[in-house]
Coordinates of N, CA and C in Angstrom, one line a residue:
M29 N 8.0 0.1 -139.4 CA 9.1 -0.7 -138.9 C 10.3 -0.7 -139.9
A30 N 11.5 -0.6 -139.3 CA 12.7 -0.5 -140.1 C 13.0 -1.8 -140.8
D31 N 13.4 -1.8 -142.0 CA 13.9 -3.0 -142.7 C 15.4 -3.0 -142.5
I32 N 15.9 -4.2 -142.1 CA 17.4 -4.4 -141.9 C 17.8 -5.5 -142.8
F33 N 18.8 -5.2 -143.6 CA 19.4 -6.1 -144.6 C 20.8 -6.4 -144.3
L34 N 21.2 -7.6 -144.4 CA 22.6 -8.0 -144.3 C 23.4 -7.5 -145.6
P35 N 24.6 -7.2 -145.5 CA 25.4 -6.9 -146.7 C 25.4 -8.1 -147.6
P36 N 25.4 -7.9 -148.9 CA 25.3 -9.1 -149.9 C 26.4 -10.1 -149.6
G37 N 27.6 -9.7 -149.3 CA 28.7 -10.6 -149.2 C 28.6 -11.4 -147.9
S38 N 27.7 -11.1 -147.0 CA 27.6 -11.8 -145.7 C 26.6 -12.9 -145.7
R39 N 25.8 -13.0 -146.7 CA 24.8 -14.0 -146.8 C 25.4 -15.4 -147.0
I40 N 25.0 -16.4 -146.2 CA 25.6 -17.7 -146.2 C 24.9 -18.6 -147.2
N41 N 25.7 -19.2 -148.1 CA 25.1 -20.2 -149.0 C 25.1 -21.6 -148.2
K42 N 24.0 -22.0 -147.8 CA 23.9 -23.3 -147.1 C 23.9 -24.5 -147.9
N43 N 24.0 -24.3 -149.2 CA 24.1 -25.5 -150.1 C 25.5 -25.6 -150.6
G44 N 26.4 -25.8 -149.7 CA 27.8 -25.9 -150.0 C 28.2 -27.3 -150.5
K45 N 29.4 -27.6 -150.5 CA 29.9 -29.0 -150.9 C 29.5 -30.0 -149.9
Q46 N 29.4 -31.2 -150.4 CA 29.0 -32.4 -149.5 C 30.0 -33.5 -149.7
Y47 N 30.5 -34.1 -148.6 CA 31.4 -35.2 -148.7 C 30.8 -36.3 -147.9
K48 N 30.4 -37.4 -148.6 CA 29.8 -38.5 -148.0 C 30.8 -39.5 -147.3
A49 N 30.3 -40.1 -146.3 CA 31.1 -41.1 -145.6 C 31.1 -42.4 -146.5
A50 N 32.1 -43.2 -146.3 CA 32.2 -44.5 -147.0 C 30.9 -45.3 -146.7
A51 N 30.6 -46.2 -147.7 CA 29.4 -47.0 -147.6 C 29.4 -47.9 -146.4
D52 N 30.6 -48.3 -145.9 CA 30.7 -49.3 -144.8 C 31.0 -48.6 -143.5
A53 N 30.7 -47.3 -143.4 CA 30.9 -46.5 -142.2 C 30.0 -47.0 -141.1
R54 N 30.6 -47.3 -139.9 CA 29.8 -47.9 -138.8 C 29.0 -46.9 -138.0
K55 N 29.6 -45.7 -137.8 CA 29.0 -44.6 -137.0 C 29.1 -43.3 -137.8
P56 N 28.4 -43.1 -138.9 CA 28.5 -41.9 -139.6 C 27.9 -40.7 -138.9
R57 N 28.5 -39.6 -139.0 CA 28.0 -38.3 -138.4 C 28.4 -37.2 -139.3
A58 N 27.5 -36.2 -139.5 CA 27.8 -35.1 -140.4 C 28.3 -33.9 -139.6
F59 N 29.3 -33.2 -140.1 CA 29.8 -32.0 -139.6 C 29.5 -30.9 -140.6
R60 N 28.7 -29.9 -140.2 CA 28.4 -28.8 -141.1 C 29.3 -27.6 -140.7
I61 N 30.2 -27.2 -141.6 CA 31.3 -26.3 -141.2 C 31.3 -25.0 -142.1
Y62 N 31.4 -23.9 -141.5 CA 31.5 -22.6 -142.1 C 32.8 -22.5 -142.9
R63 N 32.6 -22.1 -144.2 CA 33.8 -22.0 -145.1 C 33.7 -20.6 -145.7
F64 N 34.8 -19.9 -145.7 CA 34.9 -18.5 -146.2 C 36.3 -18.2 -146.6
D65 N 36.5 -17.8 -147.8 CA 37.8 -17.3 -148.3 C 37.6 -15.9 -148.8
P66 N 38.0 -14.8 -148.1 CA 37.8 -13.5 -148.6 C 38.4 -13.2 -149.9
D67 N 39.5 -13.9 -150.2 CA 40.2 -13.7 -151.5 C 39.5 -14.2 -152.7
S68 N 38.5 -15.1 -152.5 CA 37.8 -15.7 -153.6 C 36.7 -14.8 -154.2
G69 N 36.2 -13.9 -153.4 CA 35.1 -13.0 -153.8 C 33.8 -13.7 -153.7
E70 N 33.7 -14.9 -153.2 CA 32.5 -15.6 -153.1 C 31.9 -15.5 -151.6
N71 N 30.6 -15.6 -151.5 CA 29.9 -15.6 -150.2 C 30.4 -16.8 -149.4
P72 N 30.2 -16.7 -148.1 CA 30.5 -17.9 -147.2 C 29.5 -19.0 -147.6
R73 N 29.9 -20.2 -147.3 CA 29.1 -21.4 -147.5 C 29.2 -22.4 -146.4
I74 N 28.3 -23.3 -146.3 CA 28.4 -24.4 -145.3 C 28.7 -25.7 -146.0
D75 N 29.8 -26.2 -145.8 CA 30.2 -27.5 -146.4 C 29.8 -28.6 -145.4
T76 N 29.4 -29.8 -145.8 CA 29.0 -30.9 -145.0 C 30.0 -32.1 -145.2
Y77 N 30.5 -32.5 -144.1 CA 31.5 -33.7 -144.1 C 30.9 -34.8 -143.3
E78 N 30.8 -36.0 -143.8 CA 30.4 -37.1 -143.1 C 31.6 -37.9 -142.7
L79 N 31.7 -38.2 -141.4 CA 32.8 -39.0 -140.8 C 32.3 -40.3 -140.2
D80 N 33.1 -41.3 -140.2 CA 32.8 -42.5 -139.5 C 33.4 -42.3 -138.1
M81 N 32.6 -42.0 -137.1 CA 33.1 -41.8 -135.7 C 33.7 -43.0 -135.1
A82 N 33.5 -44.1 -135.7 CA 34.2 -45.3 -135.1 C 35.7 -45.3 -135.5
A83 N 36.1 -44.5 -136.4 CA 37.5 -44.4 -136.8 C 38.0 -43.0 -136.6
C84 N 37.5 -42.3 -135.6 CA 37.9 -40.9 -135.4 C 38.0 -40.7 -133.9
G85 N 38.9 -39.8 -133.5 CA 39.1 -39.5 -132.1 C 37.8 -38.9 -131.5
P86 N 37.8 -38.7 -130.2 CA 36.5 -38.4 -129.5 C 36.2 -36.9 -129.6
M87 N 37.2 -36.0 -129.7 CA 37.0 -34.6 -129.6 C 36.6 -33.9 -131.0
V88 N 36.0 -32.8 -130.9 CA 35.6 -32.1 -132.1 C 36.9 -31.7 -132.9
L89 N 38.0 -31.4 -132.2 CA 39.2 -31.1 -132.9 C 39.8 -32.3 -133.6
D90 N 39.6 -33.5 -133.0 CA 40.0 -34.7 -133.7 C 39.2 -34.8 -135.1
A91 N 38.0 -34.5 -135.1 CA 37.2 -34.6 -136.3 C 37.7 -33.6 -137.3
L92 N 38.0 -32.3 -136.9 CA 38.5 -31.3 -137.8 C 39.8 -31.7 -138.4
I93 N 40.7 -32.3 -137.6 CA 42.0 -32.8 -138.1 C 41.8 -33.9 -139.1
K94 N 40.9 -34.8 -138.8 CA 40.6 -35.9 -139.7 C 40.1 -35.4 -141.1
I95 N 39.2 -34.4 -141.0 CA 38.7 -33.8 -142.2 C 39.8 -33.2 -143.0
K96 N 40.7 -32.4 -142.4 CA 41.8 -31.7 -143.1 C 42.8 -32.7 -143.6
N97 N 43.1 -33.7 -142.9 CA 44.1 -34.7 -143.3 C 43.6 -35.7 -144.4
E98 N 42.4 -36.1 -144.3 CA 41.9 -37.2 -145.1 C 40.9 -36.8 -146.2
I99 N 40.2 -35.6 -146.0 CA 39.1 -35.3 -146.9 C 39.4 -33.9 -147.7
D100 N 39.6 -32.9 -146.9 CA 39.7 -31.6 -147.5 C 40.9 -30.7 -146.9
P101 N 42.0 -30.8 -147.5 CA 43.2 -30.0 -147.0 C 43.0 -28.5 -147.0
T102 N 42.0 -28.0 -147.7 CA 41.8 -26.5 -147.8 C 41.2 -26.0 -146.5
L103 N 40.6 -26.8 -145.7 CA 40.0 -26.3 -144.4 C 41.0 -25.6 -143.5
A104 N 40.7 -24.4 -143.1 CA 41.6 -23.7 -142.2 C 41.0 -23.5 -140.8
F105 N 41.8 -23.8 -139.8 CA 41.5 -23.6 -138.4 C 42.8 -23.5 -137.6
R106 N 42.7 -23.0 -136.4 CA 43.9 -22.9 -135.5 C 43.8 -24.0 -134.5
R107 N 45.0 -24.5 -134.2 CA 45.2 -25.5 -133.1 C 46.6 -25.5 -132.6
S108 N 46.8 -26.0 -131.4 CA 48.2 -26.1 -131.0 C 48.3 -27.2 -129.9
C109 N 47.9 -26.9 -128.7 CA 48.2 -27.8 -127.5 C 47.4 -29.0 -127.4
R110 N 46.1 -28.9 -127.9 CA 45.1 -30.0 -127.7 C 44.8 -30.4 -126.3
E111 N 45.1 -29.5 -125.4 CA 44.9 -29.7 -123.9 C 44.1 -28.6 -123.2
G112 N 43.5 -27.7 -124.0 CA 42.7 -26.7 -123.4 C 43.6 -25.6 -122.7
I113 N 44.8 -25.4 -123.1 CA 45.7 -24.5 -122.5 C 46.0 -23.3 -123.3
C114 N 46.2 -23.5 -124.6 CA 46.6 -22.4 -125.5 C 45.5 -21.5 -126.0
G115 N 44.3 -22.0 -126.1 CA 43.1 -21.3 -126.6 C 43.0 -21.1 -128.1
S116 N 43.9 -21.7 -128.8 CA 44.0 -21.6 -130.3 C 42.7 -22.0 -131.0
C117 N 42.1 -23.1 -130.5 CA 41.0 -23.7 -131.3 C 39.7 -23.3 -130.8
A118 N 39.6 -22.0 -130.3 CA 38.3 -21.5 -129.9 C 37.5 -21.3 -131.1
M119 N 36.2 -21.7 -131.1 CA 35.3 -21.5 -132.2 C 33.9 -21.7 -131.6
N120 N 32.9 -21.5 -132.5 CA 31.5 -21.6 -132.1 C 31.0 -23.0 -132.5
I121 N 30.7 -23.9 -131.6 CA 30.3 -25.2 -131.9 C 28.9 -25.5 -131.3
D122 N 28.0 -25.9 -132.2 CA 26.6 -26.1 -131.7 C 26.0 -24.9 -131.0
G123 N 26.4 -23.7 -131.5 CA 25.9 -22.5 -131.0 C 26.5 -21.9 -129.7
V124 N 27.6 -22.6 -129.3 CA 28.3 -22.2 -128.1 C 29.8 -21.9 -128.3
N125 N 30.3 -20.8 -127.8 CA 31.7 -20.5 -127.9 C 32.5 -21.5 -127.0
T126 N 33.4 -22.2 -127.5 CA 34.2 -23.2 -126.7 C 35.5 -23.6 -127.4
L127 N 36.2 -24.5 -126.8 CA 37.4 -25.0 -127.4 C 37.1 -26.4 -128.1
A128 N 37.6 -26.5 -129.3 CA 37.3 -27.7 -130.0 C 38.1 -28.9 -129.4
C129 N 39.2 -28.6 -128.7 CA 40.0 -29.7 -128.2 C 39.4 -30.3 -126.9
T130 N 38.5 -29.6 -126.2 CA 38.0 -30.1 -125.0 C 36.5 -30.5 -125.0
L131 N 35.9 -30.3 -126.2 CA 34.5 -30.7 -126.4 C 34.4 -32.0 -127.1
A132 N 33.9 -33.0 -126.5 CA 33.7 -34.3 -127.1 C 32.5 -34.3 -128.0
C133 N 32.6 -35.0 -129.1 CA 31.5 -35.0 -130.1 C 30.3 -35.7 -129.5
D134 N 30.5 -36.6 -128.6 CA 29.3 -37.3 -127.9 C 28.5 -36.3 -127.0
E135 N 29.2 -35.2 -126.6 CA 28.4 -34.2 -125.8 C 27.5 -33.4 -126.6
I136 N 27.6 -33.4 -127.9 CA 26.8 -32.6 -128.8 C 25.6 -33.5 -129.2
K137 N 24.4 -33.1 -128.8 CA 23.2 -33.9 -129.1 C 22.5 -33.3 -130.3
G138 N 21.7 -34.2 -131.0 CA 20.8 -33.6 -132.0 C 21.3 -33.8 -133.4
G139 N 22.2 -34.8 -133.7 CA 22.6 -35.0 -135.1 C 23.8 -34.3 -135.6
D140 N 23.6 -33.5 -136.6 CA 24.7 -32.8 -137.2 C 25.5 -31.9 -136.2
V141 N 26.8 -31.8 -136.4 CA 27.6 -30.9 -135.6 C 27.8 -29.6 -136.4
K142 N 27.4 -28.5 -135.9 CA 27.5 -27.2 -136.6 C 28.7 -26.4 -136.1
I143 N 29.7 -26.0 -136.9 CA 30.9 -25.4 -136.5 C 31.1 -24.1 -137.3
Y144 N 31.2 -23.0 -136.5 CA 31.4 -21.7 -137.1 C 32.6 -21.0 -136.4
P145 N 33.2 -20.0 -137.0 CA 34.2 -19.2 -136.2 C 33.6 -18.4 -135.1
L146 N 34.4 -17.9 -134.2 CA 33.9 -17.0 -133.1 C 33.1 -15.9 -133.7
P147 N 32.0 -15.6 -133.2 CA 31.1 -14.6 -133.8 C 31.6 -13.2 -133.7
H148 N 31.0 -12.3 -134.6 CA 31.2 -10.9 -134.5 C 32.7 -10.5 -134.6
M149 N 33.5 -11.2 -135.3 CA 34.9 -10.9 -135.6 C 35.2 -11.1 -137.1
P150 N 36.1 -10.2 -137.6 CA 36.4 -10.5 -139.0 C 37.0 -11.9 -139.2
V151 N 36.8 -12.5 -140.3 CA 37.2 -13.9 -140.6 C 38.4 -13.8 -141.5
V152 N 39.5 -14.4 -141.1 CA 40.7 -14.5 -142.0 C 40.4 -15.5 -143.1
K153 N 40.0 -16.7 -142.6 CA 39.6 -17.8 -143.5 C 38.9 -18.9 -142.7
D154 N 37.8 -19.3 -143.2 CA 37.1 -20.5 -142.6 C 36.8 -20.3 -141.1
L155 N 37.5 -21.0 -140.2 CA 37.3 -21.0 -138.8 C 38.3 -20.1 -138.1
V156 N 39.0 -19.3 -138.8 CA 40.1 -18.5 -138.3 C 39.7 -17.1 -138.2
P157 N 39.4 -16.6 -136.9 CA 39.0 -15.2 -136.8 C 40.2 -14.3 -136.7
D158 N 40.0 -13.0 -137.0 CA 41.1 -12.0 -136.9 C 41.1 -11.5 -135.5
L159 N 42.1 -11.8 -134.7 CA 42.2 -11.4 -133.3 C 43.1 -10.2 -133.0
T160 N 43.4 -9.5 -134.1 CA 44.2 -8.3 -134.0 C 43.7 -7.3 -132.9
Q161 N 42.5 -7.0 -133.0 CA 41.9 -6.0 -132.1 C 41.8 -6.6 -130.7
F162 N 41.5 -7.8 -130.5 CA 41.4 -8.5 -129.2 C 42.8 -8.4 -128.5
Y163 N 43.9 -8.7 -129.2 CA 45.2 -8.7 -128.6 C 45.6 -7.2 -128.3
A164 N 45.2 -6.3 -129.2 CA 45.5 -4.9 -128.9 C 44.9 -4.4 -127.6
Q165 N 43.6 -4.8 -127.4 CA 43.0 -4.5 -126.2 C 43.6 -5.1 -125.0
Y166 N 44.1 -6.3 -125.1 CA 44.8 -7.0 -124.0 C 46.1 -6.2 -123.7
A167 N 46.8 -5.8 -124.7 CA 48.0 -5.0 -124.5 C 47.7 -3.7 -123.8
A168 N 46.5 -3.2 -124.1 CA 46.1 -1.9 -123.5 C 45.9 -1.9 -122.0
V169 N 45.7 -3.0 -121.4 CA 45.5 -3.1 -119.9 C 46.9 -3.2 -119.2
K170 N 48.0 -3.2 -120.0 CA 49.3 -3.3 -119.5 C 49.5 -4.5 -118.6
P171 N 49.4 -5.7 -119.2 CA 49.4 -7.0 -118.4 C 50.8 -7.3 -117.9
W172 N 51.4 -6.5 -117.2 CA 52.7 -6.7 -116.5 C 52.7 -6.0 -115.2
L173 N 53.6 -6.4 -114.4 CA 53.8 -5.8 -113.0 C 54.4 -4.4 -113.2
T174 N 53.7 -3.4 -112.6 CA 54.2 -2.1 -112.6 C 54.5 -1.7 -111.1
T175 N 55.8 -1.3 -110.9 CA 56.3 -0.9 -109.6 C 57.1 0.4 -109.7
R176 N 57.2 1.0 -108.5 CA 57.9 2.3 -108.4 C 59.0 2.1 -107.3
T177 N 58.8 1.3 -106.3 CA 59.8 1.1 -105.3 C 60.8 0.1 -105.8
P178 N 62.1 0.2 -105.4 CA 63.1 -0.7 -105.9 C 62.9 -2.2 -105.4
T179 N 63.3 -3.1 -106.2 CA 63.2 -4.5 -105.7 C 64.2 -4.7 -104.6
P180 N 63.8 -5.5 -103.5 CA 64.8 -5.8 -102.5 C 66.1 -6.4 -103.0
P181 N 67.2 -5.9 -102.6 CA 68.5 -6.3 -103.2 C 68.8 -7.8 -103.1
D182 N 68.3 -8.5 -102.1 CA 68.7 -9.9 -101.9 C 67.5 -10.8 -102.0
S183 N 66.4 -10.4 -102.6 CA 65.2 -11.3 -102.7 C 64.3 -10.8 -103.8
E184 N 63.3 -11.6 -104.1 CA 62.3 -11.2 -105.0 C 61.2 -10.4 -104.3
R185 N 60.2 -9.9 -105.0 CA 59.1 -9.2 -104.4 C 58.2 -10.4 -103.9
L186 N 58.1 -10.5 -102.6 CA 57.4 -11.6 -102.0 C 55.9 -11.3 -101.9
Q187 N 55.1 -12.4 -101.9 CA 53.7 -12.3 -101.8 C 53.2 -13.4 -100.9
S188 N 52.2 -13.0 -100.0 CA 51.7 -14.0 -99.1 C 50.8 -15.1 -99.9
K189 N 50.6 -16.2 -99.3 CA 49.8 -17.3 -99.9 C 48.4 -16.8 -100.2
E190 N 47.9 -16.0 -99.3 CA 46.5 -15.5 -99.4 C 46.4 -14.5 -100.6
D191 N 47.4 -13.7 -100.8 CA 47.4 -12.7 -101.9 C 47.6 -13.4 -103.2
Q192 N 48.4 -14.5 -103.2 CA 48.7 -15.2 -104.4 C 47.4 -15.9 -104.9
E193 N 46.6 -16.4 -103.9 CA 45.4 -17.2 -104.2 C 44.3 -16.2 -104.9
K194 N 44.4 -14.9 -104.6 CA 43.5 -14.0 -105.2 C 43.7 -13.9 -106.7
I195 N 44.9 -14.0 -107.1 CA 45.2 -13.9 -108.6 C 45.3 -15.3 -109.3
D196 N 45.2 -16.3 -108.5 CA 45.3 -17.7 -109.1 C 44.3 -18.0 -110.2
R197 N 43.1 -17.8 -110.0 CA 42.0 -18.1 -111.0 C 42.1 -17.1 -112.1
P198 N 42.1 -15.7 -111.9 CA 42.2 -14.8 -113.0 C 43.4 -15.1 -113.9
S199 N 44.5 -15.5 -113.3 CA 45.7 -15.8 -114.1 C 45.6 -17.0 -115.0
A200 N 44.5 -17.8 -114.8 CA 44.3 -19.0 -115.6 C 43.7 -18.7 -117.0
C201 N 43.4 -17.4 -117.2 CA 42.8 -17.0 -118.5 C 43.7 -17.4 -119.6
I202 N 43.2 -18.0 -120.7 CA 44.1 -18.4 -121.8 C 43.9 -17.6 -123.0
L203 N 43.2 -16.5 -122.9 CA 43.0 -15.5 -124.0 C 42.4 -16.2 -125.3
C204 N 41.4 -17.0 -125.1 CA 40.8 -17.7 -126.2 C 39.8 -16.8 -126.9
A205 N 39.3 -15.8 -126.2 CA 38.3 -14.8 -126.7 C 36.9 -15.4 -126.7
C206 N 36.6 -16.5 -126.1 CA 35.3 -17.1 -126.0 C 34.3 -16.1 -125.3
C207 N 34.9 -15.5 -124.2 CA 34.0 -14.6 -123.4 C 33.6 -13.4 -124.1
S208 N 34.6 -12.7 -124.7 CA 34.4 -11.4 -125.4 C 33.4 -11.6 -126.5
T209 N 33.6 -12.6 -127.3 CA 32.8 -12.8 -128.5 C 31.4 -13.4 -128.2
S210 N 31.1 -13.6 -126.9 CA 29.8 -14.0 -126.6 C 29.0 -12.9 -126.0
C211 N 29.6 -11.7 -125.9 CA 29.1 -10.5 -125.2 C 28.4 -9.5 -126.1
P212 N 27.2 -9.2 -126.0 CA 26.5 -8.2 -126.9 C 27.2 -6.9 -126.8
S213 N 27.7 -6.5 -125.6 CA 28.3 -5.2 -125.5 C 29.6 -5.1 -126.4
Y214 N 30.3 -6.2 -126.5 CA 31.5 -6.3 -127.3 C 31.0 -6.4 -128.8
W215 N 29.9 -7.1 -129.1 CA 29.5 -7.1 -130.5 C 29.2 -5.7 -131.0
W216 N 28.5 -4.9 -130.3 CA 28.1 -3.6 -130.8 C 29.1 -2.5 -130.6
N217 N 30.0 -2.7 -129.7 CA 31.0 -1.6 -129.3 C 32.4 -2.2 -129.2
S218 N 32.8 -3.0 -130.1 CA 34.1 -3.7 -130.0 C 35.3 -2.8 -130.1
D219 N 35.0 -1.6 -130.7 CA 36.1 -0.6 -130.8 C 36.3 0.2 -129.5
R220 N 35.3 0.1 -128.6 CA 35.4 0.9 -127.3 C 35.3 0.1 -126.1
Y221 N 34.4 -1.0 -126.1 CA 34.3 -1.8 -124.9 C 35.5 -2.7 -124.8
L222 N 36.1 -2.8 -123.6 CA 37.3 -3.5 -123.4 C 37.1 -5.0 -123.2
A223 N 37.8 -5.7 -124.1 CA 37.6 -7.2 -124.1 C 38.4 -7.8 -123.0
A224 N 39.4 -7.2 -122.5 CA 40.3 -7.9 -121.5 C 40.1 -7.4 -120.1
L225 N 38.9 -7.3 -119.6 CA 38.6 -6.8 -118.3 C 39.0 -7.8 -117.2
L226 N 38.9 -9.1 -117.5 CA 39.4 -10.1 -116.5 C 40.9 -10.0 -116.4
A227 N 41.6 -9.8 -117.5 CA 43.1 -9.6 -117.4 C 43.4 -8.3 -116.6
A228 N 42.7 -7.3 -116.8 CA 42.9 -6.0 -116.1 C 42.7 -6.3 -114.6
Y229 N 41.7 -7.0 -114.2 CA 41.4 -7.3 -112.8 C 42.5 -8.1 -112.2
R230 N 43.1 -9.0 -112.9 CA 44.2 -9.8 -112.4 C 45.4 -8.9 -111.9
W231 N 45.7 -7.8 -112.6 CA 46.8 -7.0 -112.2 C 46.3 -5.9 -111.2
I232 N 45.1 -5.6 -111.2 CA 44.6 -4.6 -110.2 C 44.7 -5.2 -108.8
I233 N 44.4 -6.5 -108.7 CA 44.3 -7.1 -107.3 C 45.7 -7.7 -107.0
D234 N 46.7 -7.6 -107.8 CA 48.0 -8.2 -107.5 C 48.6 -7.3 -106.4
S235 N 48.9 -7.9 -105.3 CA 49.4 -7.1 -104.1 C 50.8 -6.5 -104.4
R236 N 51.5 -7.0 -105.4 CA 52.9 -6.5 -105.7 C 52.8 -5.3 -106.7
D237 N 51.7 -5.1 -107.3 CA 51.6 -4.0 -108.3 C 51.3 -2.7 -107.6
E238 N 52.0 -1.6 -108.1 CA 51.9 -0.3 -107.5 C 51.2 0.7 -108.4
A239 N 50.4 0.3 -109.3 CA 49.7 1.2 -110.2 C 48.2 1.0 -110.2
T240 N 47.7 0.6 -109.0 CA 46.3 0.3 -108.9 C 45.4 1.5 -109.3
G241 N 45.8 2.7 -108.7 CA 45.0 3.9 -109.0 C 45.0 4.2 -110.5
E242 N 46.1 4.1 -111.1 CA 46.2 4.5 -112.6 C 45.4 3.4 -113.4
R243 N 45.4 2.2 -113.0 CA 44.7 1.2 -113.7 C 43.2 1.4 -113.6
L244 N 42.7 1.8 -112.4 CA 41.3 2.1 -112.2 C 40.9 3.3 -113.0
D245 N 41.8 4.3 -113.0 CA 41.5 5.6 -113.8 C 41.2 5.3 -115.2
E246 N 42.1 4.4 -115.8 CA 42.0 4.1 -117.2 C 40.7 3.3 -117.6
L247 N 40.2 2.6 -116.6 CA 39.0 1.8 -116.8 C 37.7 2.6 -116.6
E248 N 37.8 3.6 -115.8 CA 36.5 4.4 -115.5 C 36.1 5.2 -116.7
D249 N 35.3 4.5 -117.5 CA 34.8 5.1 -118.7 C 33.5 4.4 -119.1
P250 N 32.5 5.2 -119.6 CA 31.2 4.7 -120.0 C 31.3 3.5 -120.9
F251 N 32.3 3.4 -121.7 CA 32.3 2.2 -122.7 C 33.3 1.2 -122.3
R252 N 34.5 1.6 -121.8 CA 35.6 0.6 -121.5 C 35.1 -0.4 -120.4
L253 N 34.4 0.1 -119.4 CA 34.0 -0.7 -118.3 C 32.5 -0.8 -118.1
Y254 N 31.8 0.3 -118.1 CA 30.4 0.4 -117.7 C 29.5 0.0 -118.8
R255 N 30.0 -0.4 -120.0 CA 29.1 -0.9 -121.0 C 28.7 -2.3 -120.7
C256 N 29.4 -2.9 -119.7 CA 29.0 -4.3 -119.2 C 27.7 -4.2 -118.5
H257 N 26.7 -5.0 -118.9 CA 25.4 -5.0 -118.2 C 25.1 -6.3 -117.5
T258 N 26.2 -7.0 -117.1 CA 26.1 -8.2 -116.3 C 25.1 -9.2 -116.9
I259 N 25.2 -9.4 -118.2 CA 24.4 -10.4 -118.9 C 24.9 -11.9 -118.5
M260 N 26.2 -12.0 -118.2 CA 26.8 -13.2 -117.8 C 27.1 -14.2 -118.9
N261 N 27.0 -13.8 -120.1 CA 27.4 -14.6 -121.2 C 28.8 -15.0 -121.1
C262 N 29.7 -14.1 -120.7 CA 31.1 -14.3 -120.6 C 31.4 -15.5 -119.7
T263 N 30.8 -15.5 -118.5 CA 31.0 -16.5 -117.5 C 30.5 -17.9 -118.0
E264 N 29.4 -17.8 -118.7 CA 28.8 -19.0 -119.2 C 29.7 -19.7 -120.3
A265 N 30.3 -18.8 -121.1 CA 31.1 -19.3 -122.2 C 32.5 -19.7 -121.9
C266 N 33.1 -19.3 -120.8 CA 34.5 -19.5 -120.4 C 34.8 -21.0 -120.3
P267 N 35.7 -21.5 -121.2 CA 36.0 -23.0 -121.1 C 36.9 -23.4 -120.0
K268 N 37.4 -22.4 -119.2 CA 38.2 -22.6 -118.1 C 37.4 -22.4 -116.8
D269 N 36.1 -22.2 -116.9 CA 35.3 -22.0 -115.7 C 35.7 -20.9 -114.8
L270 N 36.2 -19.8 -115.5 CA 36.5 -18.6 -114.8 C 35.2 -17.7 -114.7
N271 N 35.3 -16.6 -114.0 CA 34.1 -15.7 -113.8 C 34.4 -14.3 -114.2
P272 N 34.5 -14.0 -115.5 CA 34.8 -12.6 -115.9 C 33.7 -11.6 -115.4
A273 N 32.5 -12.0 -115.3 CA 31.4 -11.1 -114.8 C 31.7 -10.7 -113.4
K274 N 32.1 -11.6 -112.5 CA 32.4 -11.3 -111.2 C 33.6 -10.3 -111.1
A275 N 34.6 -10.5 -111.9 CA 35.8 -9.7 -111.9 C 35.4 -8.2 -112.3
I276 N 34.5 -8.1 -113.3 CA 34.1 -6.8 -113.8 C 33.3 -6.1 -112.6
A277 N 32.4 -6.9 -112.0 CA 31.6 -6.3 -110.9 C 32.6 -5.8 -109.7
S278 N 33.6 -6.6 -109.5 CA 34.6 -6.2 -108.5 C 35.3 -4.9 -108.8
I279 N 35.7 -4.7 -110.1 CA 36.3 -3.5 -110.5 C 35.4 -2.3 -110.3
K280 N 34.1 -2.5 -110.7 CA 33.1 -1.4 -110.5 C 33.0 -1.0 -109.0
Q281 N 33.0 -2.1 -108.2 CA 32.9 -1.8 -106.7 C 34.1 -1.1 -106.2
M282 N 35.3 -1.4 -106.7 CA 36.5 -0.7 -106.3 C 36.5 0.8 -106.7
I283 N 36.0 1.0 -107.9 CA 35.9 2.4 -108.3 C 34.9 3.2 -107.5
A284 N 33.8 2.5 -107.2 CA 32.8 3.2 -106.4 C 33.3 3.5 -105.0
E285 N 34.0 2.6 -104.4 CA 34.4 2.7 -103.0 C 35.5 3.8 -102.9
R286 N 36.3 4.0 -103.9 CA 37.3 5.0 -103.7 C 36.8 6.4 -104.0
Q287 N 35.5 6.5 -104.4 CA 34.9 7.8 -104.7 C 34.2 8.4 -103.4
H288 N 34.2 7.5 -102.3 CA 33.6 8.0 -101.1 C 34.6 8.2 -100.0

């Protein structure tokens, strides 16, 4: 049997710093948070912060903001809209990729809240993953309208209500990367498996786009598309209740149909 060892720098020190709640805390709860600063030369660690939930907002993001503002200003994480729209606060909470701003602390059962960055991505610091490759793959699907015929001189490119409804849900993707980073195919082949297949599907089915053939040609590849094995982790993880797995299956079907 083969022995598999983690690189020394990846081993997590679970005996990190601990910050106790005040003695008069009415609803204390512990948050165990992944901490890592690559510039320090130290291994990652898990720090534990106890909060009084009676004096904290309901969402996990509220707890992170309270920790940063009142306990430990060195904690790093991304946030912006606080409404589940921007995707900035995507992270792994209680073992699930999700948005910290839309997950209530009360929804997490079992005591301590465990918070890690999105898995299988380089970490910039603490809960901040490096999304450079993810965004590069998004750009690679050419997420814009491609046309060859001239625009009508006195109007826009019109689209029927039925055709617009086809792209309505795929267009709701917020590029949070929860789906991609929950996918084993992306974990093991992130340099070749395409993270942005739902975004690619959105433009393939847009009735105004005139590059459908070229888009399908670029996806017809053993790794870019067919490395998907329909595990469904992506659909399960999507915080917007979208269905990337169904979109990928539809792309495969379109490629198969045009070959006959």
